[in-house]
Coordinates of C-alpha atoms in Angstrom, one line a residue:
M1164 CA 58.1 58.8 43.3
E1165 CA 55.2 60.8 45.5
Q1166 CA 52.9 58.0 44.9
I1167 CA 55.1 55.9 46.3
K1168 CA 55.6 57.3 49.2
T1169 CA 52.2 58.0 50.2
T1170 CA 51.1 54.7 49.2
A1171 CA 53.9 52.7 51.1
R1172 CA 52.8 54.9 54.1
T1173 CA 49.3 53.9 54.2
L1174 CA 50.7 50.4 53.6
L1175 CA 52.4 50.5 56.8
L1176 CA 49.6 52.6 58.5
G1177 CA 47.5 49.8 57.5
L1178 CA 50.3 47.1 59.0
G1179 CA 50.2 49.0 62.4
A1180 CA 46.5 48.2 62.3
G1181 CA 46.7 44.9 61.3
A1182 CA 49.0 43.7 63.7
M1183 CA 45.7 44.0 66.5
A1184 CA 44.3 41.7 64.6
L1185 CA 46.9 39.3 65.7
G1186 CA 46.5 40.3 69.3
L1187 CA 49.6 42.3 69.1
A1188 CA 49.2 45.4 70.4
P1189 CA 48.8 46.0 74.3
P1190 CA 45.4 45.6 76.3
L1191 CA 43.3 48.4 75.8
P1192 CA 41.8 49.5 79.7
A1193 CA 38.6 47.0 80.2
G1194 CA 35.9 50.4 78.9
L1195 CA 37.7 50.5 75.7
A1196 CA 37.9 46.8 74.7
P1197 CA 35.7 45.6 71.8
A1198 CA 32.9 43.2 72.8
P1199 CA 33.8 39.4 73.3
L1200 CA 33.7 37.8 69.4
A1201 CA 32.2 34.8 70.5
A1202 CA 28.8 35.6 68.3
Q1203 CA 31.3 36.7 65.3
S1204 CA 33.0 33.1 65.6
S1205 CA 36.3 33.7 67.4
S1206 CA 36.9 30.2 66.6
Q1207 CA 37.5 31.7 62.7
I1208 CA 40.1 34.9 64.0
D1209 CA 41.9 32.1 65.8
A1210 CA 42.3 30.0 63.0
A1211 CA 43.6 33.1 60.6
V1212 CA 46.6 33.7 63.7
N1213 CA 47.4 31.1 64.3
A1214 CA 48.3 30.7 60.6
L1215 CA 50.6 33.7 61.0
R1216 CA 52.0 32.6 64.0
A1217 CA 52.8 29.0 62.4
I1218 CA 55.3 31.1 60.0
S1219 CA 58.7 31.4 60.3
T1220 CA 59.8 32.7 57.4
M1221 CA 57.8 33.9 54.5
R1222 CA 58.7 34.8 50.8
A1223 CA 55.9 36.0 48.6
D1224 CA 55.6 39.1 45.5
F1225 CA 53.5 41.4 46.1
T1226 CA 51.6 43.8 44.1
Q1227 CA 49.9 47.3 45.9
T1228 CA 47.1 49.3 44.2
D1229 CA 46.1 52.4 46.0
R1230 CA 42.5 54.3 44.9
Q1231 CA 43.2 55.9 41.9
G1232 CA 44.4 52.7 40.4
N1233 CA 48.5 52.9 40.6
V1234 CA 49.9 49.8 41.0
M1235 CA 53.7 48.9 42.1
S1236 CA 55.6 45.5 43.1
G1237 CA 57.7 44.0 44.4
V1238 CA 59.0 41.1 47.1
M1239 CA 58.0 40.6 50.3
T1240 CA 60.4 39.0 53.2
L1241 CA 59.2 38.2 56.1
K1242 CA 60.6 36.2 58.9
R1243 CA 60.0 36.3 62.9
P1244 CA 60.0 38.0 65.4
G1245 CA 59.3 41.6 63.7
K1246 CA 61.2 41.6 60.3
I1247 CA 60.1 42.8 57.4
R1248 CA 61.0 44.1 54.1
F1249 CA 59.5 44.9 50.9
D1250 CA 61.5 45.8 48.1
Y1251 CA 60.5 47.7 45.1
G1252 CA 63.9 46.2 42.7
K1253 CA 67.0 46.8 42.3
N1254 CA 66.4 50.1 40.5
S1255 CA 64.3 51.8 43.1
D1256 CA 65.3 54.5 45.2
F1257 CA 62.9 53.5 48.2
L1258 CA 62.3 50.8 50.6
V1259 CA 60.1 50.0 53.5
I1260 CA 62.3 47.9 56.0
S1261 CA 61.5 46.3 59.6
N1262 CA 64.7 44.8 61.7
G1263 CA 62.4 44.2 64.7
K1264 CA 63.5 47.0 66.5
S1265 CA 62.3 49.8 64.3
L1266 CA 60.4 50.5 60.9
Y1267 CA 62.2 52.5 58.6
V1268 CA 60.6 54.5 55.0
V1269 CA 64.0 54.2 53.3
D1270 CA 64.0 57.6 50.6
Y1271 CA 67.1 57.1 48.6
E1272 CA 66.4 59.8 46.4
V1273 CA 66.4 63.0 49.1
S1274 CA 68.6 61.0 51.1
Q1275 CA 65.6 60.8 53.6
V1276 CA 64.8 58.3 56.8
E1277 CA 62.3 58.1 58.7
R1278 CA 61.8 55.7 61.2
W1279 CA 59.6 54.6 64.1
P1280 CA 60.4 52.8 67.1
I1281 CA 59.0 49.2 67.8
K1282 CA 58.2 49.2 71.0
N1283 CA 55.9 52.1 70.5
S1284 CA 53.7 51.0 67.8
P1285 CA 51.7 47.9 67.2
L1286 CA 53.6 46.4 64.8
G1287 CA 56.0 46.2 67.0
A1288 CA 54.7 43.5 68.0
L1289 CA 53.4 41.4 65.1
F1290 CA 54.7 38.2 65.6
D1291 CA 54.5 37.7 69.6
P1292 CA 52.6 35.3 70.5
E1293 CA 51.6 36.3 73.7
R1294 CA 48.9 38.7 72.6
D1295 CA 45.0 38.0 73.1
V1296 CA 43.4 38.1 70.2
K1297 CA 40.1 38.0 71.4
R1298 CA 40.5 41.2 72.2
Y1299 CA 40.6 42.6 69.3
G1300 CA 39.1 42.8 65.6
K1301 CA 35.6 41.8 63.7
L1302 CA 35.0 38.9 61.3
I1303 CA 33.6 39.9 58.3
P1304 CA 31.0 37.5 57.1
T1305 CA 32.3 36.2 53.5
G1306 CA 29.8 33.5 53.2
N1307 CA 32.5 30.8 52.3
P1308 CA 33.7 28.3 54.3
D1309 CA 37.2 28.6 52.5
V1310 CA 37.9 32.2 53.4
I1311 CA 38.3 33.9 56.0
S1312 CA 37.8 38.0 56.8
V1313 CA 39.3 39.8 59.5
E1314 CA 38.6 43.6 60.2
V1315 CA 40.7 45.7 62.5
R1316 CA 40.9 49.2 63.6
D1317 CA 42.5 50.3 66.9
P1318 CA 39.5 53.1 68.5
K1319 CA 42.8 54.1 70.9
K1320 CA 44.8 55.4 67.1
P1321 CA 42.7 56.6 64.8
E1322 CA 45.6 57.0 62.4
F1323 CA 46.6 53.7 62.3
G1324 CA 43.3 53.3 60.1
M1325 CA 42.2 50.1 59.0
I1326 CA 43.2 46.8 57.7
N1327 CA 41.2 44.0 56.6
L1328 CA 43.2 40.3 56.2
I1329 CA 41.7 37.8 53.8
F1330 CA 43.1 34.3 54.4
V1331 CA 41.8 31.6 52.1
R1332 CA 42.1 28.0 53.1
N1333 CA 45.5 26.4 51.3
A1334 CA 46.7 22.4 53.4
S1335 CA 49.8 23.7 51.9
A1336 CA 50.2 27.0 53.6
P1337 CA 51.1 27.1 57.5
G1338 CA 47.9 26.8 60.0
G1339 CA 45.7 25.5 56.6
W1340 CA 45.4 28.7 55.8
Q1341 CA 46.8 31.2 53.6
L1342 CA 47.1 35.4 53.9
T1343 CA 46.1 35.7 49.9
H1344 CA 45.8 39.5 50.0
W1345 CA 45.0 42.9 52.7
V1346 CA 43.1 46.4 51.9
A1347 CA 44.3 49.4 54.3
L1348 CA 42.8 52.3 55.0
D1349 CA 44.5 55.2 56.5
A1350 CA 43.6 58.2 58.2
Q1351 CA 43.2 60.1 54.5
N1352 CA 41.1 57.7 53.2
H1353 CA 43.8 56.4 51.2
R1354 CA 43.0 52.7 50.3
T1355 CA 46.0 50.1 49.5
R1356 CA 45.4 46.7 48.4
V1357 CA 48.4 44.3 48.5
Q1358 CA 47.9 41.1 46.9
L1359 CA 50.3 38.2 48.0
T1360 CA 51.0 35.5 45.4
N1361 CA 54.4 32.7 44.8
Q1362 CA 53.9 32.7 48.9
R1363 CA 57.2 30.4 49.5
Y1364 CA 57.5 29.4 53.6
G1365 CA 60.8 27.8 55.6
L1366 CA 62.8 29.7 53.3
S1367 CA 66.5 30.1 54.8
V1368 CA 66.6 34.3 55.3
A1369 CA 70.2 35.8 56.8
D1370 CA 69.6 38.5 59.2
N1371 CA 71.3 40.9 56.8
T1372 CA 68.5 40.9 54.9
F1373 CA 66.5 43.3 57.3
T1374 CA 69.5 46.1 57.0
F1375 CA 70.0 49.2 55.2
R1376 CA 73.0 51.4 53.5
D1377 CA 71.9 54.8 55.2
P1378 CA 71.2 57.6 52.6
R1379 CA 72.2 59.9 55.6
R1380 CA 75.8 58.3 55.4
S1381 CA 76.0 57.6 51.4
S1382 CA 74.8 58.4 48.1
R1383 CA 74.6 55.0 46.9
R1384 CA 71.4 53.2 45.6
P1385 CA 70.1 50.2 48.0
G1386 CA 72.0 46.8 46.8

């Protein structure tokens, strides 16, 4: 269980850095802003960002693998703006969820909830279409015109670590590019790879998908 918690936190920190890939964190002061990305084919970064912004809802199977080879699987559900659920299964005592206002790590085993106000985190703007992506991110050459790799880190928030987002050209995906996996590295060099499969878009997703039973008020497990 402790390994699940460590890996999930690495995942969350990676997502915090990954929000920068979408141009979602507040602009950096001019002196700290990365160099312009024109020479790094900003059009490819635009394509990746536009693909993510084109998603209204998505559900996908995910597999997390940490640096020691431990594997966990579940279902990720996403709904704009800002709602995400990483469900590890009905028998799990652990849940990662965002209701669009706050991000929670819920541990039913020890009746504990960790909360991050979204407005104070890069993840809070995960689906904000108003941010300028060209101020953030770094395109990593792949040698394949059908694959885009974007590495993102926030120089002001090293605690969010780094994330490398991988997109593959797919005409059936929103925006023509499909997020297939990412690799997150936190400040302690804990590495987590998250592979997405069976992506489904445009599903009807109820808002109560992004609620949870608070273990501090009840001993019941998540349903």
